[in-house]
Amino acid sequence: MLTFLLAAGATLVAPPQEPTHGFAATQPSPGHFFLKSRFQRDTWNAPKADGGAFSLTQTAVAGLTPTLSLGAEFGWQQRDASLGGGEGLRDPQLWLAWRFLQLDHDVVDTTRASLLAGAELPVGADSLGRDETAPFVGVALTDIRGRRGLGASALWQFHNESQPYPLMPGDLEADHLRLNGSWLWRVAPAAFSAHHGSAHYFQLEALCDYETNGDTEFRLAPGWLIESPIWAFEFSLELPIADDLEERPARSTSFIAGVRVLL
């Protein structure tokens, strides 16, 4: 499975100015596919949870109609023994996204909003998944004006069962709300030409997780995005800012590197 994921990542950009975390209100055209591979290293530094986990996540989004897309995401994870060990597939996710708003201000500038609905399916490894189907609903907003891009998303997921070794937001049996906000600035070029190549963006994201058991976590994620019309590379560093956790250990830093392709 690891070999398959690595091969997929090598062949796998995104719609314009899509941030690393959370959902965006962008989608591929009908008959086209958006593929994204992400490599992530998470670390913990707690009395009974001192170690790290390495994850490979693959996302695929297919354009069905001008306003409707189908998405799927699956990931492989390996945890240190100090974090309960475990290696294998995490429970995959499937969702539909409907873009109900699109206001194109010119060739580049646009305002878009989408509704999402899907579920996490209980087919992952026993040590990393749940024996339940966990539905979720959400909304995403994307606004691009000149060199600046703004994004916001909110996702609510329902849970009745905890994972065997809960480490991440949403791993517990409590329902989970994730709020994401993003700001992207095109560093170069200052203006697009008729035959522009790649563009460089600085991105800053705010990630807030709330679970109905009272656990909360707030993190900032500065990053860099290099994007062309059909491919992109992304890098992001998650930094802990504040948390109030009783049921799972607090994460330290997380590093993410990814590649995207639009087919």
mmCIF file of C-alpha atoms in Angstrom:
data_model
loop_
_atom_site.group_PDB
_atom_site.id
_atom_site.type_symbol
_atom_site.label_atom_id
_atom_site.label_comp_id
_atom_site.label_asym_id
_atom_site.label_seq_id
_atom_site.Cartn_x
_atom_site.Cartn_y
_atom_site.Cartn_z
ATOM 1 C CA MET A 1 0.000 0.000 0.000
ATOM 2 C CA LEU A 2 2.841 2.404 0.794
ATOM 3 C CA THR A 3 4.377 1.724 -2.635
ATOM 4 C CA PHE A 4 1.021 2.451 -4.291
ATOM 5 C CA LEU A 5 0.595 5.748 -2.447
ATOM 6 C CA LEU A 6 4.091 6.908 -3.309
ATOM 7 C CA ALA A 7 3.554 6.074 -6.984
ATOM 8 C CA ALA A 8 0.242 7.926 -6.967
ATOM 9 C CA GLY A 9 1.874 10.980 -5.441
ATOM 10 C CA ALA A 10 4.510 11.055 -8.171
ATOM 11 C CA THR A 11 1.849 11.262 -10.896
ATOM 12 C CA LEU A 12 -0.453 13.542 -9.138
ATOM 13 C CA VAL A 13 -2.535 20.891 -8.910
ATOM 14 C CA ALA A 14 -5.150 22.566 -7.697
ATOM 15 C CA PRO A 15 -7.703 25.130 -8.651
ATOM 16 C CA PRO A 16 -6.343 28.629 -8.089
ATOM 17 C CA GLN A 17 -5.138 29.657 -4.640
ATOM 18 C CA GLU A 18 -6.502 26.676 -2.729
ATOM 19 C CA PRO A 19 -4.948 26.536 0.762
ATOM 20 C CA THR A 20 -3.295 23.456 2.234
ATOM 21 C CA HIS A 21 -5.887 22.845 4.976
ATOM 22 C CA GLY A 22 -9.645 22.668 4.858
ATOM 23 C CA PHE A 23 -12.033 22.765 1.924
ATOM 24 C CA ALA A 24 -12.204 25.394 -0.821
ATOM 25 C CA ALA A 25 -15.131 26.355 -3.069
ATOM 26 C CA THR A 26 -13.128 25.476 -6.183
ATOM 27 C CA GLN A 27 -13.556 22.327 -8.246
ATOM 28 C CA PRO A 28 -12.428 20.829 -11.571
ATOM 29 C CA SER A 29 -14.518 21.219 -14.713
ATOM 30 C CA PRO A 30 -16.806 18.347 -15.773
ATOM 31 C CA GLY A 31 -14.754 15.377 -16.921
ATOM 32 C CA HIS A 32 -11.570 16.614 -15.204
ATOM 33 C CA PHE A 33 -9.861 15.469 -12.010
ATOM 34 C CA PHE A 34 -8.018 17.207 -9.187
ATOM 35 C CA LEU A 35 -5.470 14.927 -7.474
ATOM 36 C CA LYS A 36 -3.588 15.828 -4.312
ATOM 37 C CA SER A 37 -0.953 13.885 -2.388
ATOM 38 C CA ARG A 38 0.126 15.054 1.063
ATOM 39 C CA PHE A 39 2.993 13.867 3.242
ATOM 40 C CA GLN A 40 2.595 14.810 6.920
ATOM 41 C CA ARG A 41 4.661 14.420 10.089
ATOM 42 C CA ASP A 42 2.905 15.052 13.421
ATOM 43 C CA THR A 43 4.637 15.110 16.801
ATOM 44 C CA TRP A 44 3.455 14.909 20.425
ATOM 45 C CA ASN A 45 5.326 15.800 23.595
ATOM 46 C CA ALA A 46 3.129 14.681 26.493
ATOM 47 C CA PRO A 47 3.856 12.431 29.529
ATOM 48 C CA LYS A 48 2.160 9.371 28.018
ATOM 49 C CA ALA A 49 2.358 10.402 24.373
ATOM 50 C CA ASP A 50 5.884 11.368 23.357
ATOM 51 C CA GLY A 51 6.551 10.515 19.732
ATOM 52 C CA GLY A 52 5.393 11.037 16.192
ATOM 53 C CA ALA A 53 3.244 9.762 13.349
ATOM 54 C CA PHE A 54 3.877 9.789 9.615
ATOM 55 C CA SER A 55 0.938 9.996 7.193
ATOM 56 C CA LEU A 56 0.428 9.805 3.439
ATOM 57 C CA THR A 57 -2.956 11.148 2.296
ATOM 58 C CA GLN A 58 -4.405 10.930 -1.196
ATOM 59 C CA THR A 59 -7.315 13.122 -2.327
ATOM 60 C CA ALA A 60 -9.164 12.873 -5.640
ATOM 61 C CA VAL A 61 -11.970 15.192 -6.811
ATOM 62 C CA ALA A 62 -13.915 14.620 -10.040
ATOM 63 C CA GLY A 63 -15.939 17.326 -11.763
ATOM 64 C CA LEU A 64 -19.425 15.925 -12.484
ATOM 65 C CA THR A 65 -21.256 19.060 -13.657
ATOM 66 C CA PRO A 66 -20.311 22.767 -13.713
ATOM 67 C CA THR A 67 -21.498 23.038 -10.083
ATOM 68 C CA LEU A 68 -21.206 19.488 -8.670
ATOM 69 C CA SER A 69 -18.115 17.437 -7.795
ATOM 70 C CA LEU A 70 -17.387 14.100 -6.129
ATOM 71 C CA GLY A 71 -14.450 13.754 -3.726
ATOM 72 C CA ALA A 72 -12.656 10.873 -2.036
ATOM 73 C CA GLU A 73 -9.786 10.801 0.441
ATOM 74 C CA PHE A 74 -7.830 7.945 1.967
ATOM 75 C CA GLY A 75 -4.630 7.871 3.974
ATOM 76 C CA TRP A 76 -1.985 5.542 5.344
ATOM 77 C CA GLN A 77 -0.458 6.219 8.767
ATOM 78 C CA GLN A 78 2.360 4.838 10.883
ATOM 79 C CA ARG A 79 2.533 5.703 14.600
ATOM 80 C CA ASP A 80 5.429 5.329 17.008
ATOM 81 C CA ALA A 81 5.085 2.630 19.675
ATOM 82 C CA SER A 82 4.857 5.357 22.343
ATOM 83 C CA LEU A 83 1.624 6.511 20.648
ATOM 84 C CA GLY A 84 -0.015 3.100 20.622
ATOM 85 C CA GLY A 85 1.796 1.900 17.518
ATOM 86 C CA GLY A 86 -0.306 0.899 14.573
ATOM 87 C CA GLU A 87 0.201 1.066 10.831
ATOM 88 C CA GLY A 88 -2.292 0.907 7.993
ATOM 89 C CA LEU A 89 -5.147 2.690 6.269
ATOM 90 C CA ARG A 90 -7.225 5.254 8.103
ATOM 91 C CA ASP A 91 -10.964 5.304 7.441
ATOM 92 C CA PRO A 92 -11.522 6.912 3.996
ATOM 93 C CA GLN A 93 -13.924 9.764 3.273
ATOM 94 C CA LEU A 94 -16.384 10.302 0.413
ATOM 95 C CA TRP A 95 -18.308 13.538 -0.250
ATOM 96 C CA LEU A 96 -20.312 15.581 -2.731
ATOM 97 C CA ALA A 97 -19.752 19.331 -3.133
ATOM 98 C CA TRP A 98 -22.310 21.669 -4.694
ATOM 99 C CA ARG A 99 -21.147 25.142 -5.671
ATOM 100 C CA PHE A 100 -24.230 27.314 -5.155
ATOM 101 C CA LEU A 101 -22.521 30.673 -5.690
ATOM 102 C CA GLN A 102 -20.070 31.865 -8.349
ATOM 103 C CA LEU A 103 -19.430 35.548 -9.015
ATOM 104 C CA ASP A 104 -16.581 36.038 -11.493
ATOM 105 C CA HIS A 105 -15.357 39.627 -11.295
ATOM 106 C CA ASP A 106 -12.808 39.281 -14.128
ATOM 107 C CA VAL A 107 -10.514 36.604 -15.582
ATOM 108 C CA VAL A 108 -8.843 35.864 -12.219
ATOM 109 C CA ASP A 109 -10.944 37.475 -9.487
ATOM 110 C CA THR A 110 -13.865 35.396 -8.243
ATOM 111 C CA THR A 111 -16.139 34.738 -5.249
ATOM 112 C CA ARG A 112 -17.418 31.184 -4.788
ATOM 113 C CA ALA A 113 -19.268 29.206 -2.122
ATOM 114 C CA SER A 114 -20.020 25.488 -1.829
ATOM 115 C CA LEU A 115 -21.982 23.106 0.369
ATOM 116 C CA LEU A 116 -20.514 19.695 1.199
ATOM 117 C CA ALA A 117 -21.979 16.445 2.506
ATOM 118 C CA GLY A 118 -20.261 13.115 2.968
ATOM 119 C CA ALA A 119 -19.180 10.403 5.347
ATOM 120 C CA GLU A 120 -16.155 8.631 6.797
ATOM 121 C CA LEU A 121 -16.397 4.888 6.113
ATOM 122 C CA PRO A 122 -15.370 2.092 8.542
ATOM 123 C CA VAL A 123 -12.953 0.177 6.298
ATOM 124 C CA GLY A 124 -9.574 1.228 7.705
ATOM 125 C CA ALA A 125 -7.185 -0.709 9.934
ATOM 126 C CA ASP A 126 -8.621 -1.799 13.287
ATOM 127 C CA SER A 127 -5.916 0.100 15.208
ATOM 128 C CA LEU A 128 -6.576 3.379 13.347
ATOM 129 C CA GLY A 129 -10.266 3.441 12.512
ATOM 130 C CA ARG A 130 -13.807 3.100 13.853
ATOM 131 C CA ASP A 131 -16.574 0.571 13.410
ATOM 132 C CA GLU A 132 -19.067 3.245 12.343
ATOM 133 C CA THR A 133 -20.062 5.414 9.414
ATOM 134 C CA ALA A 134 -19.494 9.028 10.453
ATOM 135 C CA PRO A 135 -21.438 11.574 8.327
ATOM 136 C CA PHE A 136 -20.378 15.199 7.943
ATOM 137 C CA VAL A 137 -21.718 18.431 6.428
ATOM 138 C CA GLY A 138 -19.930 21.678 5.679
ATOM 139 C CA VAL A 139 -19.656 24.933 3.787
ATOM 140 C CA ALA A 140 -16.689 26.571 2.049
ATOM 141 C CA LEU A 141 -16.087 30.112 0.758
ATOM 142 C CA THR A 142 -13.305 31.301 -1.559
ATOM 143 C CA ASP A 143 -12.674 34.937 -2.562
ATOM 144 C CA ILE A 144 -9.812 35.919 -4.903
ATOM 145 C CA ARG A 145 -9.031 39.578 -5.636
ATOM 146 C CA GLY A 146 -5.805 40.438 -7.426
ATOM 147 C CA ARG A 147 -2.836 39.132 -5.455
ATOM 148 C CA ARG A 148 -4.918 38.263 -2.384
ATOM 149 C CA GLY A 149 -6.985 35.148 -1.723
ATOM 150 C CA LEU A 150 -9.268 34.573 1.281
ATOM 151 C CA GLY A 151 -10.863 31.296 2.288
ATOM 152 C CA ALA A 152 -13.106 30.002 5.056
ATOM 153 C CA SER A 153 -14.683 26.638 5.752
ATOM 154 C CA ALA A 154 -16.721 24.998 8.504
ATOM 155 C CA LEU A 155 -17.246 21.243 8.817
ATOM 156 C CA TRP A 156 -19.373 19.344 11.362
ATOM 157 C CA GLN A 157 -18.894 15.596 11.761
ATOM 158 C CA PHE A 158 -21.033 13.240 13.853
ATOM 159 C CA HIS A 159 -19.409 10.469 15.937
ATOM 160 C CA ASN A 160 -20.738 7.762 18.244
ATOM 161 C CA GLU A 161 -17.504 5.831 18.740
ATOM 162 C CA SER A 162 -13.905 6.687 19.625
ATOM 163 C CA GLN A 163 -10.848 5.410 17.802
ATOM 164 C CA PRO A 164 -8.696 2.934 19.813
ATOM 165 C CA TYR A 165 -5.899 5.520 20.367
ATOM 166 C CA PRO A 166 -7.324 9.026 19.819
ATOM 167 C CA LEU A 167 -4.617 11.526 18.906
ATOM 168 C CA MET A 168 -6.107 13.948 16.372
ATOM 169 C CA PRO A 169 -9.162 16.226 16.448
ATOM 170 C CA GLY A 170 -12.180 14.126 15.544
ATOM 171 C CA ASP A 171 -10.702 10.836 16.810
ATOM 172 C CA LEU A 172 -13.003 10.776 19.874
ATOM 173 C CA GLU A 173 -16.654 9.752 20.085
ATOM 174 C CA ALA A 174 -17.686 13.399 20.490
ATOM 175 C CA ASP A 175 -19.028 15.330 17.499
ATOM 176 C CA HIS A 176 -16.367 17.506 15.889
ATOM 177 C CA LEU A 177 -16.468 21.044 14.467
ATOM 178 C CA ARG A 178 -13.513 22.263 12.408
ATOM 179 C CA LEU A 179 -13.235 25.942 11.430
ATOM 180 C CA ASN A 180 -10.555 26.978 8.927
ATOM 181 C CA GLY A 181 -9.589 30.435 7.720
ATOM 182 C CA SER A 182 -6.895 31.229 5.154
ATOM 183 C CA TRP A 183 -5.103 34.249 3.682
ATOM 184 C CA LEU A 184 -2.893 33.877 0.616
ATOM 185 C CA TRP A 185 -0.701 36.555 -0.955
ATOM 186 C CA ARG A 186 0.841 36.176 -4.416
ATOM 187 C CA VAL A 187 4.458 37.138 -3.886
ATOM 188 C CA ALA A 188 5.414 36.715 -7.548
ATOM 189 C CA PRO A 189 4.557 37.620 -10.194
ATOM 190 C CA ALA A 190 2.994 40.937 -9.261
ATOM 191 C CA ALA A 191 0.727 40.614 -12.314
ATOM 192 C CA PHE A 192 0.026 37.711 -14.664
ATOM 193 C CA SER A 193 1.142 37.960 -18.277
ATOM 194 C CA ALA A 194 -0.386 36.170 -21.259
ATOM 195 C CA HIS A 195 2.184 33.375 -20.937
ATOM 196 C CA HIS A 196 2.908 33.217 -17.220
ATOM 197 C CA GLY A 197 4.537 30.169 -15.705
ATOM 198 C CA SER A 198 4.403 29.387 -12.008
ATOM 199 C CA ALA A 199 3.283 31.730 -9.222
ATOM 200 C CA HIS A 200 4.516 31.847 -5.611
ATOM 201 C CA TYR A 201 2.131 32.423 -2.701
ATOM 202 C CA PHE A 202 2.668 32.941 1.003
ATOM 203 C CA GLN A 203 -0.203 31.455 2.966
ATOM 204 C CA LEU A 204 -1.326 31.772 6.569
ATOM 205 C CA GLU A 205 -4.095 29.572 7.938
ATOM 206 C CA ALA A 206 -5.966 29.493 11.247
ATOM 207 C CA LEU A 207 -7.230 26.065 12.327
ATOM 208 C CA CYS A 208 -9.756 25.736 15.149
ATOM 209 C CA ASP A 209 -11.144 22.385 16.344
ATOM 210 C CA TYR A 210 -13.983 21.999 18.856
ATOM 211 C CA GLU A 211 -15.382 18.693 20.107
ATOM 212 C CA THR A 212 -18.642 18.367 22.017
ATOM 213 C CA ASN A 213 -16.818 16.831 25.007
ATOM 214 C CA GLY A 214 -15.289 20.308 25.538
ATOM 215 C CA ASP A 215 -11.873 19.715 23.958
ATOM 216 C CA THR A 216 -10.645 22.644 21.855
ATOM 217 C CA GLU A 217 -7.477 23.306 19.876
ATOM 218 C CA PHE A 218 -6.249 26.380 17.976
ATOM 219 C CA ARG A 219 -3.277 26.303 15.590
ATOM 220 C CA LEU A 220 -1.658 28.603 13.020
ATOM 221 C CA ALA A 221 -0.135 27.266 9.822
ATOM 222 C CA PRO A 222 2.213 29.452 7.754
ATOM 223 C CA GLY A 223 3.144 27.970 4.406
ATOM 224 C CA TRP A 224 4.281 28.384 0.833
ATOM 225 C CA LEU A 225 2.463 27.461 -2.389
ATOM 226 C CA ILE A 226 4.100 27.195 -5.829
ATOM 227 C CA GLU A 227 1.411 26.906 -8.491
ATOM 228 C CA SER A 228 1.117 26.615 -12.255
ATOM 229 C CA PRO A 229 -2.072 26.103 -14.318
ATOM 230 C CA ILE A 230 -1.892 22.286 -13.953
ATOM 231 C CA TRP A 231 0.456 21.504 -11.029
ATOM 232 C CA ALA A 232 1.450 22.839 -7.614
ATOM 233 C CA PHE A 233 3.727 22.146 -4.662
ATOM 234 C CA GLU A 234 2.760 23.133 -1.125
ATOM 235 C CA PHE A 235 4.553 23.320 2.204
ATOM 236 C CA SER A 236 2.989 24.115 5.577
ATOM 237 C CA LEU A 237 4.045 24.136 9.235
ATOM 238 C CA GLU A 238 1.325 23.810 11.899
ATOM 239 C CA LEU A 239 2.141 25.556 15.179
ATOM 240 C CA PRO A 240 0.187 25.106 18.443
ATOM 241 C CA ILE A 241 -1.224 28.362 19.827
ATOM 242 C CA ALA A 242 -3.757 27.322 22.485
ATOM 243 C CA ASP A 243 -5.622 24.203 23.560
ATOM 244 C CA ASP A 244 -7.874 22.854 26.300
ATOM 245 C CA LEU A 245 -7.729 19.054 26.052
ATOM 246 C CA GLU A 246 -8.859 16.413 28.526
ATOM 247 C CA GLU A 247 -9.456 13.295 26.409
ATOM 248 C CA ARG A 248 -6.424 13.252 24.082
ATOM 249 C CA PRO A 249 -2.834 14.549 24.121
ATOM 250 C CA ALA A 250 -1.934 17.920 22.633
ATOM 251 C CA ARG A 251 0.045 17.928 19.404
ATOM 252 C CA SER A 252 3.323 19.775 19.041
ATOM 253 C CA THR A 253 4.306 20.807 15.510
ATOM 254 C CA SER A 254 3.164 19.266 12.238
ATOM 255 C CA PHE A 255 4.923 19.534 8.868
ATOM 256 C CA ILE A 256 3.100 19.027 5.583
ATOM 257 C CA ALA A 257 4.463 18.774 2.030
ATOM 258 C CA GLY A 258 2.193 18.094 -0.908
ATOM 259 C CA VAL A 259 1.866 17.913 -4.674
ATOM 260 C CA ARG A 260 -1.255 18.611 -6.723
ATOM 261 C CA VAL A 261 -2.237 17.984 -10.347
ATOM 262 C CA LEU A 262 -5.272 18.990 -12.396
ATOM 263 C CA LEU A 263 -6.036 16.460 -15.153
#
